Amino acid sequence: QLVESGGGSVQSGGSLRLSCVASGKVANIECMGWFRQASGKAPEGVAVINDDDSIYYKDSVKGRFTISRDKAKNSLYLQMNNLKPDDTAMYHCAADEDCGTAYDATALDTWGQGTLVTVSS
């Protein structure tokens, strides 16, 4: 099970830090990541971190978002700075026990319910 928190409403240029805590069968998680889904749009990967700590970001968030993971706490984080209205979406945490090298969080097989991020101009 994945439970996200940290969403909210901010103005353009603001920051938020999302958190995700994994529970249950967490010992074998290889990859974790974040994806988002804006209203009426398809899910899109935001960032993913692999078991070897390699990280991949969606181009539009590079330099603004930072993904990190605390394996001891079974937790995943997403620091989001300089937020823009286009970042408005439901943000979901994702995880996978057998993912090899993942490049897109939407490809991971376990998803959380999400936390809403709203950025106003």
PDB file of N, CA and C in Angstrom, residues 27-28 36 59-60 71 75 82 103-104 110 114:
ATOM      1  N   ALA A  27       9.794  -4.913   1.411  1.00  0.00           N
ATOM      2  CA  ALA A  27      11.212  -5.276   1.459  1.00  0.00           C
ATOM      3  C   ALA A  27      11.830  -5.411   0.076  1.00  0.00           C
ATOM      4  N   ASN A  28      11.017  -5.772  -0.923  1.00  0.00           N
ATOM      5  CA  ASN A  28      11.573  -6.059  -2.245  1.00  0.00           C
ATOM      6  C   ASN A  28      11.310  -4.968  -3.274  1.00  0.00           C
ATOM      7  N   ARG A  36       1.635  12.009 -12.485  1.00  0.00           N
ATOM      8  CA  ARG A  36       0.524  12.926 -12.229  1.00  0.00           C
ATOM      9  C   ARG A  36      -0.538  12.789 -13.300  1.00  0.00           C
ATOM     10  N   ASP A  59      11.003  16.033 -18.756  1.00  0.00           N
ATOM     11  CA  ASP A  59      11.794  17.195 -19.163  1.00  0.00           C
ATOM     12  C   ASP A  59      11.281  18.496 -18.544  1.00  0.00           C
ATOM     13  N   SER A  60       9.977  18.660 -18.473  1.00  0.00           N
ATOM     14  CA  SER A  60       9.422  19.939 -18.028  1.00  0.00           C
ATOM     15  C   SER A  60       9.605  20.203 -16.532  1.00  0.00           C
ATOM     16  N   LYS A  71      15.067   4.491   2.066  1.00  0.00           N
ATOM     17  CA  LYS A  71      14.721   3.068   2.105  1.00  0.00           C
ATOM     18  C   LYS A  71      14.456   2.597   3.531  1.00  0.00           C
ATOM     19  N   SER A  75      10.040   5.288   2.427  1.00  0.00           N
ATOM     20  CA  SER A  75       9.410   6.548   2.023  1.00  0.00           C
ATOM     21  C   SER A  75      10.014   7.118   0.757  1.00  0.00           C
ATOM     22  N   ASN A  82       9.404  26.279  -7.650  1.00  0.00           N
ATOM     23  CA  ASN A  82       9.014  27.096  -8.814  1.00  0.00           C
ATOM     24  C   ASN A  82       7.828  26.475  -9.550  1.00  0.00           C
ATOM     25  N   TYR A 103      12.057   4.088 -16.380  1.00  0.00           N
ATOM     26  CA  TYR A 103      12.210   5.447 -16.869  1.00  0.00           C
ATOM     27  C   TYR A 103      10.937   6.271 -16.704  1.00  0.00           C
ATOM     28  N   ASP A 104       9.832   5.592 -16.436  1.00  0.00           N
ATOM     29  CA  ASP A 104       8.526   6.255 -16.371  1.00  0.00           C
ATOM     30  C   ASP A 104       7.730   5.630 -15.237  1.00  0.00           C
ATOM     31  N   THR A 110       2.281  -0.726  -8.858  1.00  0.00           N
ATOM     32  CA  THR A 110       1.477  -0.416  -7.668  1.00  0.00           C
ATOM     33  C   THR A 110       1.354   1.096  -7.528  1.00  0.00           C
ATOM     34  N   GLY A 114      -3.209   9.102  -4.426  1.00  0.00           N
ATOM     35  CA  GLY A 114      -2.851  10.427  -4.918  1.00  0.00           C
ATOM     36  C   GLY A 114      -3.074  11.544  -3.922  1.00  0.00           C
TER      37      GLY A 114
END
